[in-house]
PDB file of C-alpha atoms in Angstrom:
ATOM      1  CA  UNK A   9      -2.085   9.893 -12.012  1.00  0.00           C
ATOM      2  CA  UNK A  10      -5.774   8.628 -11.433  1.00  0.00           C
ATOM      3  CA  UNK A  11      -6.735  10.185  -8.221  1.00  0.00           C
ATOM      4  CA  UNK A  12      -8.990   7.605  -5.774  1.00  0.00           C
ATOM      5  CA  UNK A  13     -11.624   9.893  -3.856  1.00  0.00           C
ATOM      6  CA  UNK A  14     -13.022   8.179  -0.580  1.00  0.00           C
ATOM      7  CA  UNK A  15     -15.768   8.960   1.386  1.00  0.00           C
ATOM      8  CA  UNK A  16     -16.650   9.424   3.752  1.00  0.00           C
ATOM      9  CA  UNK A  17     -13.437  10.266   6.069  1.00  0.00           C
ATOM     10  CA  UNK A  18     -14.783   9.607   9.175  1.00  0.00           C
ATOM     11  CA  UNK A  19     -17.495   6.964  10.278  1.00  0.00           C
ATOM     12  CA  UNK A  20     -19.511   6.302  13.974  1.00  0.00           C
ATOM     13  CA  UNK A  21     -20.895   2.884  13.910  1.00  0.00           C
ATOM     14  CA  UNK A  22     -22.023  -0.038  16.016  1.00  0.00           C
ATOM     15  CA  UNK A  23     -21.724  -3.234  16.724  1.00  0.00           C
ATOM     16  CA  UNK A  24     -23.493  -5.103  14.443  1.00  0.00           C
ATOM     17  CA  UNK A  25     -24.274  -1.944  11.927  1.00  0.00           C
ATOM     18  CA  UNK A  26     -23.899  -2.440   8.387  1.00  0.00           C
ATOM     19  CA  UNK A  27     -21.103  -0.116   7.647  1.00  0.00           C
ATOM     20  CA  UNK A  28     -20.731   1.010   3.179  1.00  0.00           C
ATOM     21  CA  UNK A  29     -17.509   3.209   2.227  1.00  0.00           C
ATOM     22  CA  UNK A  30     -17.239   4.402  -1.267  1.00  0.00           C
ATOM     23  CA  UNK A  31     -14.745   5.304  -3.501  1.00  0.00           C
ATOM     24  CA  UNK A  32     -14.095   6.769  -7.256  1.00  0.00           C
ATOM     25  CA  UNK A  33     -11.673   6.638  -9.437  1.00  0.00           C
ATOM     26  CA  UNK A  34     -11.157   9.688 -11.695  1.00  0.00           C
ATOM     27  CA  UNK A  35     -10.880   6.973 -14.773  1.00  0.00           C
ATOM     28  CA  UNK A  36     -11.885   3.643 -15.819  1.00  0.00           C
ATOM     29  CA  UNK A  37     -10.040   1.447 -13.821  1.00  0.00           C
ATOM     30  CA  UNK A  38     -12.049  -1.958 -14.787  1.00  0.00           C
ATOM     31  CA  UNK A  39     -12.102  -3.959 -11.644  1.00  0.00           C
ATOM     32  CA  UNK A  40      -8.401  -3.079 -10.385  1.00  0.00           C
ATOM     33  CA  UNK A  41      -9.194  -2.132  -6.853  1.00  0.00           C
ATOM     34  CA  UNK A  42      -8.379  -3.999  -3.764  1.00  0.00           C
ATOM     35  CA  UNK A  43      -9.700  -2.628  -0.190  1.00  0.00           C
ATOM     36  CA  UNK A  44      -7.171  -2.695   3.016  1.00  0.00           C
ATOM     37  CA  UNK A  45      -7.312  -2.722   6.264  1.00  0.00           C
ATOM     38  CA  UNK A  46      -5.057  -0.621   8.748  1.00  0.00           C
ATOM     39  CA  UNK A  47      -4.516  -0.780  12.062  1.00  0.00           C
ATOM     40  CA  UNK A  48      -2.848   2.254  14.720  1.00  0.00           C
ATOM     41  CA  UNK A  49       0.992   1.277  14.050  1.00  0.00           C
ATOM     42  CA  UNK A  50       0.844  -1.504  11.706  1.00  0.00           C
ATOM     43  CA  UNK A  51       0.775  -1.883   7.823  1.00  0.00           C
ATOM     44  CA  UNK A  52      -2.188  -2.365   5.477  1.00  0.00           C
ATOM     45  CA  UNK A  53      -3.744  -5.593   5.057  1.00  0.00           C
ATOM     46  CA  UNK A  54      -5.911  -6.419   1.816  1.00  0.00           C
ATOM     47  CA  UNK A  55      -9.273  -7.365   2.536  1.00  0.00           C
ATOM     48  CA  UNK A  56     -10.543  -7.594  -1.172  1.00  0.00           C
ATOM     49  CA  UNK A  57      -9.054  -7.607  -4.497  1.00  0.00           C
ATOM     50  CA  UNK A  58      -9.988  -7.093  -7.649  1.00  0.00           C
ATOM     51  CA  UNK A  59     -13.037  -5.102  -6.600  1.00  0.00           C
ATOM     52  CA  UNK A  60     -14.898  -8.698  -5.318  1.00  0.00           C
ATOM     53  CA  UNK A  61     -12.550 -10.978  -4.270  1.00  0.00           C
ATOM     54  CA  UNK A  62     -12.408 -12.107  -0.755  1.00  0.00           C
ATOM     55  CA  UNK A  63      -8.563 -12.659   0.511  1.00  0.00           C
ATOM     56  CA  UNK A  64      -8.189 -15.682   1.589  1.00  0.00           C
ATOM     57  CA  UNK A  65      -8.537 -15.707   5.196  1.00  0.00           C
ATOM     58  CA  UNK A  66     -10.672 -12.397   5.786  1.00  0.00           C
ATOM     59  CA  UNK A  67     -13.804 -12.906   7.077  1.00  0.00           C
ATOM     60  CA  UNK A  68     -16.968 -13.331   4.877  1.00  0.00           C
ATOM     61  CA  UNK A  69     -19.066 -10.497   6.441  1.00  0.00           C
ATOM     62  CA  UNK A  70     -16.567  -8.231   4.635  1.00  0.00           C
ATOM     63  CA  UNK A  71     -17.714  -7.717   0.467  1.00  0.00           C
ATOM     64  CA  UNK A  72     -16.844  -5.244  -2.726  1.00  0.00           C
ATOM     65  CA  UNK A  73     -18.388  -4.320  -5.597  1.00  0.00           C
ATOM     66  CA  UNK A  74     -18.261  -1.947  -8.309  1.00  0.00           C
ATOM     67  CA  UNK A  75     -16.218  -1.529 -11.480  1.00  0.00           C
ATOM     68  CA  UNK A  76     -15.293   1.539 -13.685  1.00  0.00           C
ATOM     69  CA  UNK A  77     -15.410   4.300 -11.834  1.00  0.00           C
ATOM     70  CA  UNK A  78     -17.629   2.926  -8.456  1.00  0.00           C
ATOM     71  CA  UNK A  79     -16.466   1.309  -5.526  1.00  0.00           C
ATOM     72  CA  UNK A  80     -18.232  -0.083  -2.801  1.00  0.00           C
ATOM     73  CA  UNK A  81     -16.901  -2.112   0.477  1.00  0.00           C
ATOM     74  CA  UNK A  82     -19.364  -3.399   2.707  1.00  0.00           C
ATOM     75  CA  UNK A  83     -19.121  -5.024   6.260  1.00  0.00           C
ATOM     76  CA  UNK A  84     -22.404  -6.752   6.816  1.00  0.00           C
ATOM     77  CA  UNK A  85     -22.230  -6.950  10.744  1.00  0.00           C
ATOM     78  CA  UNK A  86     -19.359  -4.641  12.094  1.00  0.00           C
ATOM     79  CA  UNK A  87     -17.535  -6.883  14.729  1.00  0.00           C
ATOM     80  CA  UNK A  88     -15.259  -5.179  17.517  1.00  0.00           C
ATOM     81  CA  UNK A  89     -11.974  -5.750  15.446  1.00  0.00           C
ATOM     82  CA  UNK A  90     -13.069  -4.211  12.547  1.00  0.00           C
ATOM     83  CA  UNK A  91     -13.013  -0.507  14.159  1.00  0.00           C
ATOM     84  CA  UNK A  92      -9.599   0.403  11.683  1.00  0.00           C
ATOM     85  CA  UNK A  93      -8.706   3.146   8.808  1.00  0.00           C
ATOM     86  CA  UNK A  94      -9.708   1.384   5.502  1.00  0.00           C
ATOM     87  CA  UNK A  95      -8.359   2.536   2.028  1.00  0.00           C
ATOM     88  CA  UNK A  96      -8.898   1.680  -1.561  1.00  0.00           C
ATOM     89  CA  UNK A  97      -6.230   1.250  -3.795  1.00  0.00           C
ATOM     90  CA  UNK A  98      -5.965   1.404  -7.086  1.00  0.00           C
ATOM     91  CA  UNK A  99      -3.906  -0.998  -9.567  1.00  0.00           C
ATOM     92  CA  UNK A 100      -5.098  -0.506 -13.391  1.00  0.00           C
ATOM     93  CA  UNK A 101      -1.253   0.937 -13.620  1.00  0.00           C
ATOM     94  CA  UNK A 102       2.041   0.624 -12.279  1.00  0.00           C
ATOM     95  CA  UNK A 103       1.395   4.116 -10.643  1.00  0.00           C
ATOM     96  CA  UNK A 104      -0.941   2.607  -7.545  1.00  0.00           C
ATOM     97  CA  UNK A 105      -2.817   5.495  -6.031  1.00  0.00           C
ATOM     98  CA  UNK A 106      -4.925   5.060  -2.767  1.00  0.00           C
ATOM     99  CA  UNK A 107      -8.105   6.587  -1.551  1.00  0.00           C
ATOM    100  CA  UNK A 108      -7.549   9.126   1.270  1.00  0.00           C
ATOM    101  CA  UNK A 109      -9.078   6.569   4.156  1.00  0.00           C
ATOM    102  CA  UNK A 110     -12.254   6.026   5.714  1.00  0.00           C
ATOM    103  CA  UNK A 111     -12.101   5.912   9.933  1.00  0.00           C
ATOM    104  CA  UNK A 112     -14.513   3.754  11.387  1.00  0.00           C
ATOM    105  CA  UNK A 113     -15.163   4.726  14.846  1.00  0.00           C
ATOM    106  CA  UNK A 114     -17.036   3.405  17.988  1.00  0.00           C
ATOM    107  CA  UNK A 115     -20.538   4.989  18.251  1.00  0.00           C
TER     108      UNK A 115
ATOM    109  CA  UNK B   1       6.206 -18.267   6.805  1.00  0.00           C
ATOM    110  CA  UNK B   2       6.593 -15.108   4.888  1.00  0.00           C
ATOM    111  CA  UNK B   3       8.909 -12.374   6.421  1.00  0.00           C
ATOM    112  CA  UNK B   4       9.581  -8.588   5.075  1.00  0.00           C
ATOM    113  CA  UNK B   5      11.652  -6.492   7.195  1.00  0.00           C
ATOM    114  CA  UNK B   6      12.812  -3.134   6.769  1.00  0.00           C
ATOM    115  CA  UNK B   7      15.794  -1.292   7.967  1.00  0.00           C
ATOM    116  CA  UNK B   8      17.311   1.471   7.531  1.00  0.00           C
ATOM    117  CA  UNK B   9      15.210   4.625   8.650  1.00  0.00           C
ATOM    118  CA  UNK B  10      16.931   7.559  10.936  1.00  0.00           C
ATOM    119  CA  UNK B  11      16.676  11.187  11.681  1.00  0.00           C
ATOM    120  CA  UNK B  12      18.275  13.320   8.633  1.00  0.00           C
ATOM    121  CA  UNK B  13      18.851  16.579   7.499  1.00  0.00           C
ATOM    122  CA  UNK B  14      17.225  17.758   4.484  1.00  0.00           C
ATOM    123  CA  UNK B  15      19.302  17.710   1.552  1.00  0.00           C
ATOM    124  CA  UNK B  16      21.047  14.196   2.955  1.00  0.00           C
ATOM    125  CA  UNK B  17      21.013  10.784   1.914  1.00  0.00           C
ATOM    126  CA  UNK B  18      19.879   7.240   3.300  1.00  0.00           C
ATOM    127  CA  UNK B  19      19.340   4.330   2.547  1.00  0.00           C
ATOM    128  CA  UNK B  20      16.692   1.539   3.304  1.00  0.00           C
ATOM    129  CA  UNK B  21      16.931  -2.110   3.194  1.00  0.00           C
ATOM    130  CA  UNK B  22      14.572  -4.913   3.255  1.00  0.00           C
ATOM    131  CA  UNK B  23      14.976  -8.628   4.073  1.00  0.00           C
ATOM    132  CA  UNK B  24      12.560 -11.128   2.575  1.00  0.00           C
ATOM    133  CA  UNK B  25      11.648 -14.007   3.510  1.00  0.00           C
ATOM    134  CA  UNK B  26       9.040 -16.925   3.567  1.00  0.00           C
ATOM    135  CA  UNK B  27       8.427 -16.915  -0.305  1.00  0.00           C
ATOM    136  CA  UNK B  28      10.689 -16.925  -4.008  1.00  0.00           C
ATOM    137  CA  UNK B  29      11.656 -13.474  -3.840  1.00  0.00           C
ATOM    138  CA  UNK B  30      12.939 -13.027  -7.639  1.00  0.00           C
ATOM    139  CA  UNK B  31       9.450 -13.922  -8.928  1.00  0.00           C
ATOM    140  CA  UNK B  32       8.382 -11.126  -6.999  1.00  0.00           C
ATOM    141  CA  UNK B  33       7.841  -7.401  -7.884  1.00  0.00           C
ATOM    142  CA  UNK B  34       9.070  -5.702  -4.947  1.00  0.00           C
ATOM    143  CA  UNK B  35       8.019  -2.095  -4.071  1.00  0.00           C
ATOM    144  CA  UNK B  36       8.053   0.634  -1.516  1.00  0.00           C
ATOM    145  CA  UNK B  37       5.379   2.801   0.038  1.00  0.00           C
ATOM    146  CA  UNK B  38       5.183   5.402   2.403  1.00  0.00           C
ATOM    147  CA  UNK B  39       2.844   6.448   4.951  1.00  0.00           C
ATOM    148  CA  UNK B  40       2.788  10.391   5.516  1.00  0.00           C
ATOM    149  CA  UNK B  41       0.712  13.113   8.002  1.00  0.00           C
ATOM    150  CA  UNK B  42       0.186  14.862   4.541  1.00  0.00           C
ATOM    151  CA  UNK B  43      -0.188  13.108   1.977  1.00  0.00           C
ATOM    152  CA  UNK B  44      -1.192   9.509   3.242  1.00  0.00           C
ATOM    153  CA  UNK B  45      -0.529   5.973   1.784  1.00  0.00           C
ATOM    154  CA  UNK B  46       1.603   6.449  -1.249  1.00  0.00           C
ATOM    155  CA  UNK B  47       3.474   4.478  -3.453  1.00  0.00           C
ATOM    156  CA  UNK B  48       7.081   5.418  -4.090  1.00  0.00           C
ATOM    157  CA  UNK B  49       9.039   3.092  -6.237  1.00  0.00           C
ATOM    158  CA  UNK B  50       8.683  -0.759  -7.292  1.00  0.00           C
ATOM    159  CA  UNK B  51      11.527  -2.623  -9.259  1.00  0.00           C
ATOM    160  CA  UNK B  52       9.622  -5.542 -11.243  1.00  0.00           C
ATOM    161  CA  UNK B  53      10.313  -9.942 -11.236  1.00  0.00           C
ATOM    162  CA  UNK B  54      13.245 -11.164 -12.427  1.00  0.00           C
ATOM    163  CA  UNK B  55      11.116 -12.816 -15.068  1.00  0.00           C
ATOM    164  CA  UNK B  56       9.870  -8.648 -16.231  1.00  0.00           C
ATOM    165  CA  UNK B  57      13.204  -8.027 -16.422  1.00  0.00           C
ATOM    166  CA  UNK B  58      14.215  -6.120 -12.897  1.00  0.00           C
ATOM    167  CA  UNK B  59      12.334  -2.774 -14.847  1.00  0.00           C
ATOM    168  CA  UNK B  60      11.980   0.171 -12.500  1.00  0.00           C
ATOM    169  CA  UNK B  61       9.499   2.869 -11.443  1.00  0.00           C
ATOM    170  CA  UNK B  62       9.042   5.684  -9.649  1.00  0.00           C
ATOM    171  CA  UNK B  63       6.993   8.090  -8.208  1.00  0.00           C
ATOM    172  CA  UNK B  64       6.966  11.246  -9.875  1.00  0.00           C
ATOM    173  CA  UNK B  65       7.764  12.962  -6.264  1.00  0.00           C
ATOM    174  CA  UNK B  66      11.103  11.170  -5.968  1.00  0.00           C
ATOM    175  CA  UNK B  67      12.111  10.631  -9.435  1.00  0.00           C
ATOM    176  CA  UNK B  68      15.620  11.383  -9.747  1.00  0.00           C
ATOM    177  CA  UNK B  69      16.338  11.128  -6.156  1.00  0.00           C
ATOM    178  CA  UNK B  70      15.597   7.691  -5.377  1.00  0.00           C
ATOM    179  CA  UNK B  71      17.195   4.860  -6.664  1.00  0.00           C
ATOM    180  CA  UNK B  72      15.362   1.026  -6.230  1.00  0.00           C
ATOM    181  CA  UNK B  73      17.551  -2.175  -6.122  1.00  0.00           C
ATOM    182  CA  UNK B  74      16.957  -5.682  -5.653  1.00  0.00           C
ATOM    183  CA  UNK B  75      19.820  -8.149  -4.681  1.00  0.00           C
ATOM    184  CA  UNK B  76      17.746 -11.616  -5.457  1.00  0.00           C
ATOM    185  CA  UNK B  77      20.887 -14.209  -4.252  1.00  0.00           C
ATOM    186  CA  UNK B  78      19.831 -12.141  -0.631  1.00  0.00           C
ATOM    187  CA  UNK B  79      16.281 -11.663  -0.847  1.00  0.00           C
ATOM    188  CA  UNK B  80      17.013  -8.009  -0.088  1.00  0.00           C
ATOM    189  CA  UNK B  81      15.385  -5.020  -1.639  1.00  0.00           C
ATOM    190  CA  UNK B  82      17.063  -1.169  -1.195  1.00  0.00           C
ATOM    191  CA  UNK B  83      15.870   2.102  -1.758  1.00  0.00           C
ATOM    192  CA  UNK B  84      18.727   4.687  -2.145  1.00  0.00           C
ATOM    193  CA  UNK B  85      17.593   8.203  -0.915  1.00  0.00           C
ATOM    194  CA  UNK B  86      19.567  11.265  -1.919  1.00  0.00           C
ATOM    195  CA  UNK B  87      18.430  15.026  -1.396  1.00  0.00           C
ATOM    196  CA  UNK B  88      15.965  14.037   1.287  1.00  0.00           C
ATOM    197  CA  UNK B  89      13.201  16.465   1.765  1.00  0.00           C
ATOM    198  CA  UNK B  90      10.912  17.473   4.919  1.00  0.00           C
ATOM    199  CA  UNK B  91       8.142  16.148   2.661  1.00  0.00           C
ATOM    200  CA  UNK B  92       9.769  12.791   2.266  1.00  0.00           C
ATOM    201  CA  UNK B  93       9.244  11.859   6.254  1.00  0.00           C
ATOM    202  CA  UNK B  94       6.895   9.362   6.685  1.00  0.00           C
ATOM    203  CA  UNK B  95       6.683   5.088   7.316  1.00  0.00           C
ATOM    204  CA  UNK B  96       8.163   3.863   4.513  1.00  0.00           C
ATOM    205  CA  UNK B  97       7.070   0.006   3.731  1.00  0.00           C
ATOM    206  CA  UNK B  98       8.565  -2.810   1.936  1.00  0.00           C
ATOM    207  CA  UNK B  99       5.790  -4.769  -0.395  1.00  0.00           C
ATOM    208  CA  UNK B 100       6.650  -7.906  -1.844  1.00  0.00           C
ATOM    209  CA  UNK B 101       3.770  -8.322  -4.569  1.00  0.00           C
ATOM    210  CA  UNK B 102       2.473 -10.568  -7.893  1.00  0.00           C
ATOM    211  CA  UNK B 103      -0.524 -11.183  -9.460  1.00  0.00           C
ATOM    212  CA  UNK B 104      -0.405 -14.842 -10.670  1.00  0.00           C
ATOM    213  CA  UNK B 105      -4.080 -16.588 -12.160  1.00  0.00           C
ATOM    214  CA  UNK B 106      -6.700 -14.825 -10.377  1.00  0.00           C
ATOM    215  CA  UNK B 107      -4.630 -14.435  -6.577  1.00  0.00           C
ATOM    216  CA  UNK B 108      -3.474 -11.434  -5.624  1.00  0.00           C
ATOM    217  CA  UNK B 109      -0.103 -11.820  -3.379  1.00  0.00           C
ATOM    218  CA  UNK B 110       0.480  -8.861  -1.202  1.00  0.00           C
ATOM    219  CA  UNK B 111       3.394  -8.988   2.081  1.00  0.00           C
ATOM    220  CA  UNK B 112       4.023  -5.912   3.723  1.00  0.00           C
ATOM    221  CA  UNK B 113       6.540  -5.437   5.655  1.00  0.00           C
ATOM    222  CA  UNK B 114       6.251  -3.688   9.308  1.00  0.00           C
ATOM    223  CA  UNK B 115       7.680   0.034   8.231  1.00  0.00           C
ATOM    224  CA  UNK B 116      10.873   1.919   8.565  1.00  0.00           C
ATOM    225  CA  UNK B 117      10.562   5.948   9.963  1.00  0.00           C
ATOM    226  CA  UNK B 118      12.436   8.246   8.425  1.00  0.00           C
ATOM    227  CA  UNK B 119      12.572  11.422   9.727  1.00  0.00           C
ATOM    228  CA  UNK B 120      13.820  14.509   7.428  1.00  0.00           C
ATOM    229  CA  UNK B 121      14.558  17.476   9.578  1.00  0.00           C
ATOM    230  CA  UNK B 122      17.072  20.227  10.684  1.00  0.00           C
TER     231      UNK B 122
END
């Protein structure tokens, strides 16, 4: 399996902060990573796939980059709804592995 | 609209069986890979199982944790997808989602539904 490491697990931030998670994959995975969303009862929601692309509908101050082995998601200007659990996911194979999560918490 | 729904998920002894259902709706299911996840205090997000298009031939997957004791199905004149669960495990409790999924010129199509608990436990 290629294992996704996150970090970090936990993260304080503001309104308005610019907020980075990373994540690594133990192997090349080219650009198959999407970024999701989760929310205290309800399912994951992509945000970004294939390490850049914007889902339609998700708001522009949200952004990914990497490739390989390097992950980055970005939220430019953290906005009160965007205090969630946010996971990576890999999809270079059938066998999708996802990061451990990344809380982002009110400061 | 687009419409997953799982059913299906109960209390159950270890070493019992159960099974889940999911009703799509909203898109054309058969051109759809359809999958399951699960959601657990230990382990996290993980995928499970995923049963591929009509059009990839129907091929299935699994999860090396539940190999040989899950079964995935897809009935595509009902838009329903099942996952058969025999000799349930404490370890298998969790959420368990229903993913309808494709990746078709550059968009990546991904409907969740809500979750399904299943609880494995004397």
């Amino acid at each position: 399996d290629i294992q996704m490491t996150q970090s970090p697990f936990t993260l304080s931030a503001s309104v308005g902060d610019r907020v980075t998670i990373t994540c690594r994959a133990s192997q090349n995975i080219h650009t198959w990573l999407a970024w999701y969303q989760q929310k205290p009862g309800k399912a994951p929601k992509v945000l970004i796939h294939k390490a850049t692309s914007l889902q339609n509908g998700v708001p522009s101050r949200f952004s990914g980059s990497g490739s390989g082995t390097e992950f980055t998601l970005t939220i430019s200007s953290l906005q009160p709804d965007d205090f969630a659990t946010y996971y990576c996911l890999q999809y270079n194979t059938y066998y999708r592995t996802f990061g451990q999560g990344t809380k982002v918490e009110i400061k | 609209e687009v419409q997953l729904v799982e059913s299906g998920g109960a209390l159950v002894q270890p070493g019992r069986s159960l099974r889940l259902s999911c009703a799509a709706s909203g898109f054309s299911f058969g051109d759809y890979a359809m999958s399951w996840f699960r959601q657990t205090p230990g382990r996290g997000l993980e995928w499970v199982s995923l049963i591929r298009s009509v059009s990839a031939g129907e091929t299935t997957e699994y999860a090396a944790s539940v190999k040989g004791r899950f079964t995935i199905s897809r009935d595509n004149s009902r838009s329903i997808a099942h996952l058969q669960m025999s000799s349930l495990k404490i370890e298998d409790t969790g959420v368990y989602y229903c993913v309808g999924g494709r990746i078709v010129a550059g968009t990546f199509e991904d409907y969740w539904g809500p979750g399904t608990l299943v609880t494995v436990s004397t």
